[in-house]
Coordinates of C-alpha atoms and ligand atoms in Angstrom, one line a residue:
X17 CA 0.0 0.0 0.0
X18 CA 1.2 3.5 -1.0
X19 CA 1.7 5.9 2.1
X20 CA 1.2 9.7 1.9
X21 CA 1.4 12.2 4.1
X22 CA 1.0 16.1 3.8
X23 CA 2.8 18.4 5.7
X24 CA 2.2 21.9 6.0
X25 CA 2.6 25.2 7.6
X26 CA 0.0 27.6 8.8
X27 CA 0.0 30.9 10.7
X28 CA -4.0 31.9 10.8
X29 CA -5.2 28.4 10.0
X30 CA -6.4 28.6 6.2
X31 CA -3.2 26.1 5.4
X32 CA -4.2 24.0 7.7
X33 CA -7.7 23.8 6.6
X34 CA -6.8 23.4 2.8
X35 CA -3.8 20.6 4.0
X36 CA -6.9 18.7 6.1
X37 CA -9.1 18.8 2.6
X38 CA -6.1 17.6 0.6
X39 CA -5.2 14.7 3.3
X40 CA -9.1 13.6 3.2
X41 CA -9.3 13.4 -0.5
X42 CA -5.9 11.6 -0.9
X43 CA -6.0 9.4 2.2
X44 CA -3.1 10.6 3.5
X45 CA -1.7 11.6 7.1
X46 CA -1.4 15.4 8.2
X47 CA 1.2 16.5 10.2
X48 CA 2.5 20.3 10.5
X49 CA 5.6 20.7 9.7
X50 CA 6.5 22.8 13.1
X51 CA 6.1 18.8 14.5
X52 CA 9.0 18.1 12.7
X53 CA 7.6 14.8 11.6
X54 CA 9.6 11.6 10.3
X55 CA 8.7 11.2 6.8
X56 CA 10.5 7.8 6.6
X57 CA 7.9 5.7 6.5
X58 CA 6.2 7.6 3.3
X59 CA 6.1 6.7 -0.3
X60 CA 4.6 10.4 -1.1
X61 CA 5.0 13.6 1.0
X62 CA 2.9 16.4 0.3
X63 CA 4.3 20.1 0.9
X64 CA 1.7 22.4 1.7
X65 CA 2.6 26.4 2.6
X66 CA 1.2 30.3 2.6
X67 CA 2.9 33.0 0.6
X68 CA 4.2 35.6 3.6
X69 CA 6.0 38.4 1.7
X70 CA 6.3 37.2 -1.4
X71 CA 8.2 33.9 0.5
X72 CA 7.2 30.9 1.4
X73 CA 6.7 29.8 5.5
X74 CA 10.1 29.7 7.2
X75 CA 8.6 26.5 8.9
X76 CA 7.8 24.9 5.5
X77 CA 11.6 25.9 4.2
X78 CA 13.2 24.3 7.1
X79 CA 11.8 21.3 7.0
X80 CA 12.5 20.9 3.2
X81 CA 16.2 22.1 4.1
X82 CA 16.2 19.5 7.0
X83 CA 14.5 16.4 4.8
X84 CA 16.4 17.2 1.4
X85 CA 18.1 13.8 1.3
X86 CA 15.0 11.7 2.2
X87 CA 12.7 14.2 0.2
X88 CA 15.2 13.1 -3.1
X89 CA 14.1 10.0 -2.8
X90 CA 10.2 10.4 -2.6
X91 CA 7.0 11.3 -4.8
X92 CA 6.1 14.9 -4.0
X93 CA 3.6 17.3 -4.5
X94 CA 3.7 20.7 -3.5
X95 CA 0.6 23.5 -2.9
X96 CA 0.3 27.1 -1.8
X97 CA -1.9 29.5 -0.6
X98 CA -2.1 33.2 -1.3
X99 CA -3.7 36.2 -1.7
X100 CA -6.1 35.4 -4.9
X101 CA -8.1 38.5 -4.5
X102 CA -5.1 41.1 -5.0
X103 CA -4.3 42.2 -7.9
X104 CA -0.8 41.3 -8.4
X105 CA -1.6 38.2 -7.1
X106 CA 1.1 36.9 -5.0
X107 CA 3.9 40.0 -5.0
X108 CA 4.0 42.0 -2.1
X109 CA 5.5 45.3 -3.5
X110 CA 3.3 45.3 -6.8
X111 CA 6.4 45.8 -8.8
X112 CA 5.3 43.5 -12.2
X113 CA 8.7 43.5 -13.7
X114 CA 10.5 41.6 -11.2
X115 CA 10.1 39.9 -8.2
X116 CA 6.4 38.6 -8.8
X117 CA 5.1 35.0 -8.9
X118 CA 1.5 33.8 -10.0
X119 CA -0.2 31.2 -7.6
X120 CA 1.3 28.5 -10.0
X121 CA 4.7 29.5 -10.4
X122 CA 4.9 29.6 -6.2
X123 CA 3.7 26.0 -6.3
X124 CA 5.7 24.8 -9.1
X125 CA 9.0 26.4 -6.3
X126 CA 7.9 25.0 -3.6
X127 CA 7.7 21.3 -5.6
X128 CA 10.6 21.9 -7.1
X129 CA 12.5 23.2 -3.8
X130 CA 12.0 19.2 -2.1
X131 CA 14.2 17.8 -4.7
X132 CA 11.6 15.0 -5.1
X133 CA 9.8 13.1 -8.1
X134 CA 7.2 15.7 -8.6
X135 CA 4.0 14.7 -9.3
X136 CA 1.9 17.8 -9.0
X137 CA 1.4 21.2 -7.6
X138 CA -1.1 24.1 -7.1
X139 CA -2.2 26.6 -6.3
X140 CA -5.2 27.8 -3.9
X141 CA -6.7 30.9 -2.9
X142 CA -6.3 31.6 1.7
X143 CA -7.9 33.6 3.7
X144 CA -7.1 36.8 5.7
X145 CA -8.8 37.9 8.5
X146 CA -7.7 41.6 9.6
X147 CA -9.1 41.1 13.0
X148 CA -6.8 38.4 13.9
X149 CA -3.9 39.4 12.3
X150 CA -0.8 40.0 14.9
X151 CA 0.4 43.6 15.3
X152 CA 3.2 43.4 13.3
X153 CA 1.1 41.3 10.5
X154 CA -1.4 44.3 10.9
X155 CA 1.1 46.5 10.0
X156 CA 2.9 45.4 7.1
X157 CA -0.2 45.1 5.5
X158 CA -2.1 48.1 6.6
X159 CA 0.8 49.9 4.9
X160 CA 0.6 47.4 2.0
X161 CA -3.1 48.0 1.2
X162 CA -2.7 52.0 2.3
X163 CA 0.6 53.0 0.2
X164 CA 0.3 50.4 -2.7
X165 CA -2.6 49.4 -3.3
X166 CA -4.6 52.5 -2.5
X167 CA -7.4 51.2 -0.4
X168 CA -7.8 50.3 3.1
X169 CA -6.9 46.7 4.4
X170 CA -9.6 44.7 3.8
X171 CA -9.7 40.5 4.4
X172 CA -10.4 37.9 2.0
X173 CA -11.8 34.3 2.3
X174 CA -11.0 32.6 -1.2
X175 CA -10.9 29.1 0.6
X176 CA -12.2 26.0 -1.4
X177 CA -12.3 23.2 0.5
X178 CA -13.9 20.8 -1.9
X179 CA -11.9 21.9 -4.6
X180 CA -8.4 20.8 -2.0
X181 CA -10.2 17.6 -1.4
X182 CA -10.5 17.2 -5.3
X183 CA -7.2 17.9 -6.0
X184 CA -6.7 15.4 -3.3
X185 CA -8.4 12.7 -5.1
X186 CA -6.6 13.4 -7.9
X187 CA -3.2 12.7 -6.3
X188 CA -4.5 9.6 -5.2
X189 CA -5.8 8.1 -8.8
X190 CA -2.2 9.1 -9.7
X191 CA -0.2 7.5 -7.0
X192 CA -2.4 4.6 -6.8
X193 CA -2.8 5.1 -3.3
Ligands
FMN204 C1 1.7 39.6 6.8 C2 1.1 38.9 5.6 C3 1.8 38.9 4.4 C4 1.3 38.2 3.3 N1 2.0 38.3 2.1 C5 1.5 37.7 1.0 C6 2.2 37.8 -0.2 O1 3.3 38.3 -0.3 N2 1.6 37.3 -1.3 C7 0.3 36.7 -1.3 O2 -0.2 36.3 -2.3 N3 -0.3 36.6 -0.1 C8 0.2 37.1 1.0 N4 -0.5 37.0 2.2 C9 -1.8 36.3 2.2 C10 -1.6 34.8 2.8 O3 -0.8 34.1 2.0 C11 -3.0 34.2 3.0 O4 -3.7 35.0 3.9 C12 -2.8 32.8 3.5 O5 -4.1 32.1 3.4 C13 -2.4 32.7 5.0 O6 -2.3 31.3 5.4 P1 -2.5 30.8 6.9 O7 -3.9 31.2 7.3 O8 -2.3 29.3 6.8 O9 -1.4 31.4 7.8 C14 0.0 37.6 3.3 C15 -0.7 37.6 4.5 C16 -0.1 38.2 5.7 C17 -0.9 38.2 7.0

C-alpha cells in the first residue's frame, strides 16, 4: 500500500484547513511541519505552505532544508496559498517586472525546492482575516493595502475546501494510493 502524508505550515489556519481537505481526499496523514515529523515511513509527502511576503513559511523551508536527502528519494507534491483576490496576485511590492510569482509558479517552487519526483502542484486561494492578524502582521499590511494598493486593508476568504479535497483525489488516482 502507497503511504502519503501532507505536511504543512500555517500561521491563521487557512493552510491547515486546505492541507486537512487535501489529506481527506488523498487518504493521507497530516502533520505540520513545526512537528517536525519523520517522513521515513512515506512513499509520497505532500508540501503544503502560505505566501508571507512574497516567501514561502520559514517553517515549511526548514523542513524541506532538513529532509532534502529523504525528500530526493520520494514522490512529492507541492501547494500554496495566497492572496487570490489582489491584484498582483502573489507580489507583495506590486512591482510587475521583477520579483512577482502567479499562484502556479509559487507552487511549481515550492515542488521543485524538495528535490523530489514531482508529481503535481497548485495553487489555492487563503484567507485573511484583519481582526486576527498579529500587530506586526497588521502592520505590514495596513501599509501594503494603504501605500500600494490604495485602499484600506480589507480580508479575503478565497478558501475552497472541496476543490483541495478534489485535488486530493486526484493525487491519489495518480499515485495509486
Ligand atoms: C503579513 C502577511 C503577508 C502576506 N504576504 C502575501 C504575499 O506576499 N503574497 C500573497 O499572495 N499573499 C500574502 N499573504 C496572504 C496569505 O498568503 C494568505 O492569507 C494565507 O491564506 C495565509 O495562510 P495561513 O492562514 O495558513 O497562515 C500575506 C498575509 C499576511 C498576513
Amino acid at each position: 500500500m502507497v503511504k502519503c502524508l501532507v505536511v504543512y505550515g500555517s500561521k491563521y489556519g487557512s493552510t491547515a484547513e486546505v492541507a486537512a481537505a487535501v489529506a481527506d481526499g488523498i487518504g493521507a496523514d497530516l502533520a505540520n511541519a513545526a512537528s517536525q515529523p519523520d517522513i521515513r515511513p512515506y512513499d509520497v509527502v505532500v508540501i503544503g505552505s502560505p505566501i508571507y511576503a512574497g516567501n514561502y513559511m520559514q517553517v515549511v523551508r526548514d523542513f524541506l532544508r532538513s529532509n532534502r536527502p529523504l525528500l530526493s528519494k520520494r514522490k512529492v507534491a507541492a501547494f500554496i496559498t495566497a492572496a487570490a483576490t489582489w491584484e498582483t496576485p502573489v507580489g507583495l511590492t506590486g512591482d510587475t517586472d521583477e520579483g512577482v510569482f502567479t499562484q502556479q509558479e509559487y507552487a511549481d517552487g515550492l515542488a521543485g525546492m524538495s528535490g523530489g519526483q514531482v508529481l503535481d502542484s497548485r495553487g489555492f486561494g487563503g484567507r485573511l482575516d484583519p481582526q486576527v492578524l498579529d500587530e506586526s502582521d497588521f502592520g505590514v499590511l495596513d501599509w501594503f493595502y494603504r501605500y500600494l494598493m490604495k485602499r484600506p486593508l480589507e480580508g479575503f476568504d478565497e478558501i475552497d475546501i472541496p476543490e483541495a479535497y478534489r485535488w486530493g483525489e486526484e493525487l491519489r488516482q495518480t499515485v495509486g494510493a
